[in-house]
PDB file of C-alpha atoms in Angstrom:
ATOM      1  CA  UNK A   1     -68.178  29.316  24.149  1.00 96.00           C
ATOM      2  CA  UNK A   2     -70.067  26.865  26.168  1.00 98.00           C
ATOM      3  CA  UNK A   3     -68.947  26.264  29.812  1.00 98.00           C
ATOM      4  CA  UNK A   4     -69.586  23.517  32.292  1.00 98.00           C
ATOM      5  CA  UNK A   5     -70.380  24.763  35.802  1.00 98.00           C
ATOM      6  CA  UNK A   6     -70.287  22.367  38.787  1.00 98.00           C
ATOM      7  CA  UNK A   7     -71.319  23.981  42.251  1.00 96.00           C
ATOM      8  CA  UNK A   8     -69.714  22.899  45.249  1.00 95.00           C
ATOM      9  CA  UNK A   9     -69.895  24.844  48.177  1.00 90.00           C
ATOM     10  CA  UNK A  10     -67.828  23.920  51.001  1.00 87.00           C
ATOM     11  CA  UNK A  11     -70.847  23.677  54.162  1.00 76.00           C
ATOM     12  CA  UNK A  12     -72.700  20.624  53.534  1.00 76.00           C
ATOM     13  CA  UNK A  13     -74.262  19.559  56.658  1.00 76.00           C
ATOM     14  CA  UNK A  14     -75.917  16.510  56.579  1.00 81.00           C
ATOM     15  CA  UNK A  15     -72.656  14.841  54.861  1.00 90.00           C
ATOM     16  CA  UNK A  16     -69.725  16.714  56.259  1.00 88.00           C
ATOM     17  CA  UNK A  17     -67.713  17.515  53.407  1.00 92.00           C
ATOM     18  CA  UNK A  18     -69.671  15.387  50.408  1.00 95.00           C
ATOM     19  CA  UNK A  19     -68.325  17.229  47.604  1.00 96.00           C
ATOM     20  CA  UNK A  20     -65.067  15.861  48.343  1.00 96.00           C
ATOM     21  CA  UNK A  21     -65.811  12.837  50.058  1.00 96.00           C
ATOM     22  CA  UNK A  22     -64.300   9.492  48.697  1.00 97.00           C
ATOM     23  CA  UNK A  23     -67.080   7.604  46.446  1.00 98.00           C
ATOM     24  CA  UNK A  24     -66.219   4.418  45.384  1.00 97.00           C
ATOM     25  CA  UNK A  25     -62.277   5.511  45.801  1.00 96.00           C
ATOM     26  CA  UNK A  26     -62.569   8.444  44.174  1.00 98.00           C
ATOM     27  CA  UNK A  27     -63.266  11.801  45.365  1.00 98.00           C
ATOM     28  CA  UNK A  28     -67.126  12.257  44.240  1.00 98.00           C
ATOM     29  CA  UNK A  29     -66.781  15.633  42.646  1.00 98.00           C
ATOM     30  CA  UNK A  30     -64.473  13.869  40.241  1.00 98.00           C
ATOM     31  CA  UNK A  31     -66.508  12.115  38.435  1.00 98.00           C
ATOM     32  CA  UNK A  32     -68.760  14.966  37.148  1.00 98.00           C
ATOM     33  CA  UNK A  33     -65.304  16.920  36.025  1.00 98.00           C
ATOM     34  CA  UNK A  34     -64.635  13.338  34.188  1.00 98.00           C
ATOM     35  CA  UNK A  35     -68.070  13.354  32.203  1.00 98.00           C
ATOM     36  CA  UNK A  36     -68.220  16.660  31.489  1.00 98.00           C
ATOM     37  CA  UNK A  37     -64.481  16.600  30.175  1.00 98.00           C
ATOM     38  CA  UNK A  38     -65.486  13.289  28.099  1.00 97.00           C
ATOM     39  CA  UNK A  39     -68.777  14.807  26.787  1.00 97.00           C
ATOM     40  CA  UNK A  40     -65.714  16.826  24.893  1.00 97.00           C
ATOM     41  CA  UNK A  41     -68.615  19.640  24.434  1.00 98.00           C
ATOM     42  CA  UNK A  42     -67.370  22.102  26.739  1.00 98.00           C
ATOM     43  CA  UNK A  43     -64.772  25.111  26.314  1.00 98.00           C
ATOM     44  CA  UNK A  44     -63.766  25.388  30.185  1.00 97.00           C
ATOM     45  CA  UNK A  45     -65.170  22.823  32.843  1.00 98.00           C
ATOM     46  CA  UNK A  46     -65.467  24.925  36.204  1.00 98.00           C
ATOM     47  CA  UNK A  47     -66.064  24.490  39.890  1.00 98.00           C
ATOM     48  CA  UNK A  48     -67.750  27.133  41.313  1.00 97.00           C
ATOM     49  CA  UNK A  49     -67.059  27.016  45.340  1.00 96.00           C
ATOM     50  CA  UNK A  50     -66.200  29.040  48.400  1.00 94.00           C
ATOM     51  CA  UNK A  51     -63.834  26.364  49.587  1.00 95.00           C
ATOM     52  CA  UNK A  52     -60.192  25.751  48.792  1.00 95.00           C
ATOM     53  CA  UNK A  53     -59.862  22.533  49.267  1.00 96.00           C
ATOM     54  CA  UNK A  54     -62.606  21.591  46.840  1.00 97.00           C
ATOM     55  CA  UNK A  55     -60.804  24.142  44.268  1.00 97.00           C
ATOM     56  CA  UNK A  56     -58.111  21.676  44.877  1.00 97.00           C
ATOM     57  CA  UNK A  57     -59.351  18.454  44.259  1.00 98.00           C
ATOM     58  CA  UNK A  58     -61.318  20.306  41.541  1.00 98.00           C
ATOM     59  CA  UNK A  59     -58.374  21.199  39.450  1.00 98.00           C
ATOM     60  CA  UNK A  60     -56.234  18.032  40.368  1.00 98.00           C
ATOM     61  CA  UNK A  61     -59.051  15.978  38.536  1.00 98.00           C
ATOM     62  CA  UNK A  62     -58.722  18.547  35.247  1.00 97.00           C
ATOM     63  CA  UNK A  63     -61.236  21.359  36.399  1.00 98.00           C
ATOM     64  CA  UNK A  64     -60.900  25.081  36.370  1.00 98.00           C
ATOM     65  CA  UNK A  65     -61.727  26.983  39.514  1.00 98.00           C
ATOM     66  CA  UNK A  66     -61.199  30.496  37.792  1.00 97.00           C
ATOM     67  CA  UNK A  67     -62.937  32.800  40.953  1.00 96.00           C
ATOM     68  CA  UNK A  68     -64.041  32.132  44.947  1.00 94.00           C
ATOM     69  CA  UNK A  69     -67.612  32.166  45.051  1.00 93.00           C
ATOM     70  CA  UNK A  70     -68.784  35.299  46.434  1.00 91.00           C
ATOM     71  CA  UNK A  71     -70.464  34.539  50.190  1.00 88.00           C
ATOM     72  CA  UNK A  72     -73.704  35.835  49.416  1.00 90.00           C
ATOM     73  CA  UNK A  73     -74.451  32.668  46.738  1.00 89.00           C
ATOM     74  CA  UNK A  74     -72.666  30.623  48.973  1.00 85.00           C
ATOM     75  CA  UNK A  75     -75.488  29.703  51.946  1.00 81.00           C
ATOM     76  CA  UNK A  76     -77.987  26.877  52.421  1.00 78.00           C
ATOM     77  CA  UNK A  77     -80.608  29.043  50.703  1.00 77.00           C
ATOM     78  CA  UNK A  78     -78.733  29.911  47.290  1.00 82.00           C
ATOM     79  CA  UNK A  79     -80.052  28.230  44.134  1.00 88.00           C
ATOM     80  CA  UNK A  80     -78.664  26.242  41.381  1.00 90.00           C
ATOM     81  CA  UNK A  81     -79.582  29.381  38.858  1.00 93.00           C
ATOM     82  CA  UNK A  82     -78.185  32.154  40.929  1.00 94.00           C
ATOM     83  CA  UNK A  83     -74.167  29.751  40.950  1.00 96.00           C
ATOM     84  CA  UNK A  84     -74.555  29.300  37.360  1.00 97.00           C
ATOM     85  CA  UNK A  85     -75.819  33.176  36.857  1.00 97.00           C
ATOM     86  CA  UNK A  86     -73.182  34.577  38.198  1.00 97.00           C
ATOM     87  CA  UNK A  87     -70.489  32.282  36.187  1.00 97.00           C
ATOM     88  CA  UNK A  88     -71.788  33.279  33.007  1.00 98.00           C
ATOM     89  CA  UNK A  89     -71.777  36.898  34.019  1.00 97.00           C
ATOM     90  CA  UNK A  90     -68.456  36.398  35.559  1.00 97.00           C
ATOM     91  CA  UNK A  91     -66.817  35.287  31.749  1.00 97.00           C
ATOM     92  CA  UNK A  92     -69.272  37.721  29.552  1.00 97.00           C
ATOM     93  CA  UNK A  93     -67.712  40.606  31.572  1.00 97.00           C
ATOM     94  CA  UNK A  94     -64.248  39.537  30.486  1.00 96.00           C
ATOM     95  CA  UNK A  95     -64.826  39.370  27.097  1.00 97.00           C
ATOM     96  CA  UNK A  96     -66.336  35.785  26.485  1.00 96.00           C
ATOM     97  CA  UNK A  97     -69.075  34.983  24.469  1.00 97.00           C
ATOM     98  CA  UNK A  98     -70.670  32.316  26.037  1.00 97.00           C
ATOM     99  CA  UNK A  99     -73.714  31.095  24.613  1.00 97.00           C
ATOM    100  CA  UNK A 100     -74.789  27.658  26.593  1.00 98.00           C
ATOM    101  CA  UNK A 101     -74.052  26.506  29.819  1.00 98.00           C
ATOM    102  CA  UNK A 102     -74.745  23.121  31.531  1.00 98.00           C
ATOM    103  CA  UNK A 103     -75.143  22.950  35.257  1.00 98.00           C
ATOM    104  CA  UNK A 104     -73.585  19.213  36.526  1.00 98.00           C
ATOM    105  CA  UNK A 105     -74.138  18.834  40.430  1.00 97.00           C
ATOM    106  CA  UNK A 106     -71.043  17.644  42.208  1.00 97.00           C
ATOM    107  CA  UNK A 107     -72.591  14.888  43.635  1.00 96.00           C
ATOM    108  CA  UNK A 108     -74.002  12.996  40.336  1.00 97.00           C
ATOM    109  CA  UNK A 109     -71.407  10.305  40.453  1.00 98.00           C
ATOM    110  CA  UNK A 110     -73.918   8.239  37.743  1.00 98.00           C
ATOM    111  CA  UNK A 111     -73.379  11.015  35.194  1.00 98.00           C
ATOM    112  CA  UNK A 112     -73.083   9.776  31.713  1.00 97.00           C
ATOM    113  CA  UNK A 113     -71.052  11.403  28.868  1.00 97.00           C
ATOM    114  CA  UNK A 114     -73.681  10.449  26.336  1.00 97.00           C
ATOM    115  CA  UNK A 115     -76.902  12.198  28.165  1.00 98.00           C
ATOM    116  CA  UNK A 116     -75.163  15.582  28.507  1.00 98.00           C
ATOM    117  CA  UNK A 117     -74.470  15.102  24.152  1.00 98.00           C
ATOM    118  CA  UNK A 118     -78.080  14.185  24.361  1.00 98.00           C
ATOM    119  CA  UNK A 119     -78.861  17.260  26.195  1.00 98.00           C
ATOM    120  CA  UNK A 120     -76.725  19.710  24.312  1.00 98.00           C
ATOM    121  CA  UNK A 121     -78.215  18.395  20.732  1.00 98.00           C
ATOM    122  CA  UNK A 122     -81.508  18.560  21.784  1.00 98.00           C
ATOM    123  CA  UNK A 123     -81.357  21.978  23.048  1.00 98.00           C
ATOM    124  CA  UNK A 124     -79.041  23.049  20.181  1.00 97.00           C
ATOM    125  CA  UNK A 125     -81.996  22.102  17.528  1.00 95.00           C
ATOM    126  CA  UNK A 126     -84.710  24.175  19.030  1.00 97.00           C
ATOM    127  CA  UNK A 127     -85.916  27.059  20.444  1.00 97.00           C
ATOM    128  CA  UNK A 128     -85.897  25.829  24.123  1.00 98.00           C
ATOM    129  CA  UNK A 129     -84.342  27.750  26.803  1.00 98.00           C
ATOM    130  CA  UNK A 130     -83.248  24.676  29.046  1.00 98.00           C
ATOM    131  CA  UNK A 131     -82.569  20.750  28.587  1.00 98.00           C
ATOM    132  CA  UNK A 132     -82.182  18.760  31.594  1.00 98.00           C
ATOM    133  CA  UNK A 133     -82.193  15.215  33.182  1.00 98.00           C
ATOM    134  CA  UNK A 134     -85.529  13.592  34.205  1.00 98.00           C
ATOM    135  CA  UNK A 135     -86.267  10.190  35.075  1.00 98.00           C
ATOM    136  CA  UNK A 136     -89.647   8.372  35.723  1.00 97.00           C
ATOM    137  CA  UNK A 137     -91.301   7.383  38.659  1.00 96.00           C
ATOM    138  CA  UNK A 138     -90.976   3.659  39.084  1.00 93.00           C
ATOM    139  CA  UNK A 139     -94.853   3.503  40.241  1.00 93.00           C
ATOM    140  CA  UNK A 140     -97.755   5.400  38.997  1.00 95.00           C
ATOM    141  CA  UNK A 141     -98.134   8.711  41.061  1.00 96.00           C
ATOM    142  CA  UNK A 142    -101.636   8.462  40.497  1.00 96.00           C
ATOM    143  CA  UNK A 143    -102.250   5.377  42.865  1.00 95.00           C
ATOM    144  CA  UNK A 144    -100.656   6.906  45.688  1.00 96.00           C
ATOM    145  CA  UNK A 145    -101.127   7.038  49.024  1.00 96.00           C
ATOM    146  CA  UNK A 146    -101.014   9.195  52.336  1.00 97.00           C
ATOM    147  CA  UNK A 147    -100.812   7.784  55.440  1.00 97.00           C
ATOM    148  CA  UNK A 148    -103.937   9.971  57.853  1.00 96.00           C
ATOM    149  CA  UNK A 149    -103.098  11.036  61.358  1.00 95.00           C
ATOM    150  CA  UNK A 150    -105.113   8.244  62.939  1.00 96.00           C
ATOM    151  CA  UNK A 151    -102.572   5.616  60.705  1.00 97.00           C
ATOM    152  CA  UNK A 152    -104.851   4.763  58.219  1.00 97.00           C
ATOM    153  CA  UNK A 153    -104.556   4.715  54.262  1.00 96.00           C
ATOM    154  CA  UNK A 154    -106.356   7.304  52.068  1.00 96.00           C
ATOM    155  CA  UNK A 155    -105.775   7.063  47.489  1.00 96.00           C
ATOM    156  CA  UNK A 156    -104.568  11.062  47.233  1.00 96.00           C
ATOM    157  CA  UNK A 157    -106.558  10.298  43.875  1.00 96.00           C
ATOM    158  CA  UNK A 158    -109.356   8.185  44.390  1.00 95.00           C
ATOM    159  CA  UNK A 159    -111.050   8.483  41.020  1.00 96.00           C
ATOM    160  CA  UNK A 160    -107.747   6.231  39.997  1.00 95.00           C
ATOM    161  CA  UNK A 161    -108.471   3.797  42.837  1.00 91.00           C
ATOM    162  CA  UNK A 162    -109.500   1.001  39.979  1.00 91.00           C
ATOM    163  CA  UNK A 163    -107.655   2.356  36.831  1.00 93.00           C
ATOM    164  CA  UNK A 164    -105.338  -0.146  35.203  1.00 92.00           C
ATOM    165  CA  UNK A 165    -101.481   0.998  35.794  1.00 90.00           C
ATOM    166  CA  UNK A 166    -100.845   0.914  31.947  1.00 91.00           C
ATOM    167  CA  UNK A 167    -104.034   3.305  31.353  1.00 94.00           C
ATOM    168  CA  UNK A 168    -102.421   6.011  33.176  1.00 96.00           C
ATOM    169  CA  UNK A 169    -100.022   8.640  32.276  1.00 95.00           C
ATOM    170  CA  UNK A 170     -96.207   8.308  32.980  1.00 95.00           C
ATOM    171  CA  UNK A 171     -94.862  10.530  35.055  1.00 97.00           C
ATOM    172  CA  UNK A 172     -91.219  11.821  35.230  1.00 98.00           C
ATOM    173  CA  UNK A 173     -89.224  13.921  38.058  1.00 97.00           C
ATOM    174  CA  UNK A 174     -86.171  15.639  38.214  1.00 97.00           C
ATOM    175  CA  UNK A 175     -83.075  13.900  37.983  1.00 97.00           C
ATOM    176  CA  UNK A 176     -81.223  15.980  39.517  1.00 96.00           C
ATOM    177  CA  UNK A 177     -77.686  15.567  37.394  1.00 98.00           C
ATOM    178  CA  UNK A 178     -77.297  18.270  34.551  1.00 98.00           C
ATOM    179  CA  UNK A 179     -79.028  21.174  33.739  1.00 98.00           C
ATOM    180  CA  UNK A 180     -78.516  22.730  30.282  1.00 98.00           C
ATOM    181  CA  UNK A 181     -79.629  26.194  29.031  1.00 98.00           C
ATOM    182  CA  UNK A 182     -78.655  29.291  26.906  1.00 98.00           C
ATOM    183  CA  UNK A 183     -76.709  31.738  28.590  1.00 98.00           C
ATOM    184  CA  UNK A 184     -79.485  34.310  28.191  1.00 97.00           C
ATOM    185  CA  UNK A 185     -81.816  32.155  30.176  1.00 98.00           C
ATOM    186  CA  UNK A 186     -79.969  31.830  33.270  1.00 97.00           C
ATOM    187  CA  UNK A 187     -79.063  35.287  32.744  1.00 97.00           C
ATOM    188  CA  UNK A 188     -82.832  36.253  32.678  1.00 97.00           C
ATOM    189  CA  UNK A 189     -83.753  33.740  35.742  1.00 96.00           C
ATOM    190  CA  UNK A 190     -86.253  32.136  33.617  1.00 96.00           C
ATOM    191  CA  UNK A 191     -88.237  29.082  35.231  1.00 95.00           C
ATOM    192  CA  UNK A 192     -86.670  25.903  34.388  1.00 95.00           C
ATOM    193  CA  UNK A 193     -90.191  23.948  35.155  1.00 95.00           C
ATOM    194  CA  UNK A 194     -92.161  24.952  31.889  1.00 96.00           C
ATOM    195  CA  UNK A 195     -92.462  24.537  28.642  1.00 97.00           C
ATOM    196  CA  UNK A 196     -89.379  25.995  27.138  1.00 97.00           C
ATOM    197  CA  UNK A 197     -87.831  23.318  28.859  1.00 98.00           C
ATOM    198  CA  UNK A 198     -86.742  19.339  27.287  1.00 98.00           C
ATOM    199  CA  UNK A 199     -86.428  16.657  29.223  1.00 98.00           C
ATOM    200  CA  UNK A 200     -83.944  14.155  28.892  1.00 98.00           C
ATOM    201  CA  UNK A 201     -84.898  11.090  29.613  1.00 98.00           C
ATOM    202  CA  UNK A 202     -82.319   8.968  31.632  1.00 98.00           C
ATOM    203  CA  UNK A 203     -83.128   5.021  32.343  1.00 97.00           C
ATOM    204  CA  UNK A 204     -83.748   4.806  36.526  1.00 96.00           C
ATOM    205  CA  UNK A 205     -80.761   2.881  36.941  1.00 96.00           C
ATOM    206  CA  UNK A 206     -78.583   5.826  36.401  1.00 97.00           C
ATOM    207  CA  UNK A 207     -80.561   8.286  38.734  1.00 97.00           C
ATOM    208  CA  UNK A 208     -80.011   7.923  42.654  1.00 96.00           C
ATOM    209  CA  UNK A 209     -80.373  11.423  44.514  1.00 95.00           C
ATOM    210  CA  UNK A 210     -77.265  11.527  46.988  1.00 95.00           C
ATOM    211  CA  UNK A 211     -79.171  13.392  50.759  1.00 92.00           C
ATOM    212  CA  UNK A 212     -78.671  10.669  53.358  1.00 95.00           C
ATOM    213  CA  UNK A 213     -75.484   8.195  53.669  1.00 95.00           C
ATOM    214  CA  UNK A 214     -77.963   5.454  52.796  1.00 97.00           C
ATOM    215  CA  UNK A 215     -78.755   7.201  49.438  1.00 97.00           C
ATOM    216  CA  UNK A 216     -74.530   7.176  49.336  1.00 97.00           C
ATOM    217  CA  UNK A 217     -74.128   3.533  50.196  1.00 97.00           C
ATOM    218  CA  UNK A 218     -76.935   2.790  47.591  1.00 97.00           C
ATOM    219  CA  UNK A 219     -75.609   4.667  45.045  1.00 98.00           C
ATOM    220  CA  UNK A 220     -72.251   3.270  44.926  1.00 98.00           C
ATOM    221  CA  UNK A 221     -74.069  -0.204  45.054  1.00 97.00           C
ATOM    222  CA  UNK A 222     -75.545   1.059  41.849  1.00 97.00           C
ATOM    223  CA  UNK A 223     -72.323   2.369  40.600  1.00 97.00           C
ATOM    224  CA  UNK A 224     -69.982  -1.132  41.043  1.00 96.00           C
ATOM    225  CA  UNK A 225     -73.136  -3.144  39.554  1.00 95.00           C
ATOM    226  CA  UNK A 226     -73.358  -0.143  36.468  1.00 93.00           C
ATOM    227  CA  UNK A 227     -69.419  -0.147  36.037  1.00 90.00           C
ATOM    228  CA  UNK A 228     -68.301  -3.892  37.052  1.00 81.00           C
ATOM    229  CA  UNK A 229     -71.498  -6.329  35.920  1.00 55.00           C
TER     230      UNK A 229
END
């Protein structure tokens, strides 16, 4: 089986409450239970969290919330692998055979349907251990620049001080949206930054990490110009 996991714990801190919070008039969790039920790829879609009122809103928007996270994977310092980990563990020890999951964070309102196919096929047709969402930088990392502590401006590389932008190579980050792999590999804590690892390629305008409430009121900005023209 393959299974969708969706992290939410209930103690954000610098958004009280985000998982649940209203995003564009829907609660924001919601819309990663939507594109992960319209992907149509997974066998169970479940919210892993320690709180009950996300379980709620979790299952009134079609999600499973089969267990209560345990508290020791529920603190600040807890990882994306160690959630997911212990869901696969939690249905091979009753009997499942699960053989992919796909971590989709709670707060990846921009999720698309299509990218987590594009994920799953990719991965499917090789011998990868992960496929996840990457985007690229919108300038070339190789012209940046640090600020010095007297103010001033320094390249970080200066032997690209003069090099054309289109001479250098793109670079791409994490996307921070969906994370694909076989079971065994978030069963074995393998490294997800290396190369048994795909990236899938999303288009910028469909990437906006969600920290600050100005990285919320931008991405709903992109969401009504993405969804209404």
């Amino acid at each position: 089986m393959k299974i969708a996991v969706i992290p939410a714990r209930g103690g954000s801190k610098r958004i009280p409450r985000k998982n649940v919070r209203l995003f564009c008039g829907k609660p924001i969790i919601s819309y990663s239970i939507d594109a992960a039920r319209q992907s149509g790829l997974f066998d169970e879609v479940i919210v892993s969290t320690d709180d009950e009122e996300i379980a709620a809103v979790a299952r009134q928007f079609g999600a499973t919330t089969p267990f209560v996270r345990p508290e020791e994977i529920s603190d600040d310092f807890t990882g994306t692998n160690a959630v997911v980990k212990h869901a696969v563990a939690w249905f091979i020890e009753r009997g499942a055979q699960v053989s992919h999951a796909c971590c989709i964070y709670a707060t990846a309102p921009l999720v698309q349907s299509r990218y987590l196919r594009e994920g799953h096929d990719a991965l499917s047709g090789s011998d990868a251990a992960f496929a996840f969402s990457v985007t690229s930088y919108a300038f070339p990392i190789q012209r940046a620049v640090r600020i010095t502590t007297a103010g001033r401006v320094d390249a970080i590389h200066p032997e690209h001080r003069l090099t054309r932008s289109q001479d250098l190579e793109p670079a791409y980050h994490d996307a921070g949206q969906f994370y694909w792999g076989t079971a065994a590999a978030f069963l074995e804590d393998l490294p997800l930054f290396s190369d048994r690892s795909i990236g899938i390629v999303l288009p910028r305008m469909y990437v906006q990490d969600i920290d600050t409430l100005e990285d919320w009121e931008q991405a709903e900005y992109m969401f009504r110009a993405i969804n209404h023209g």
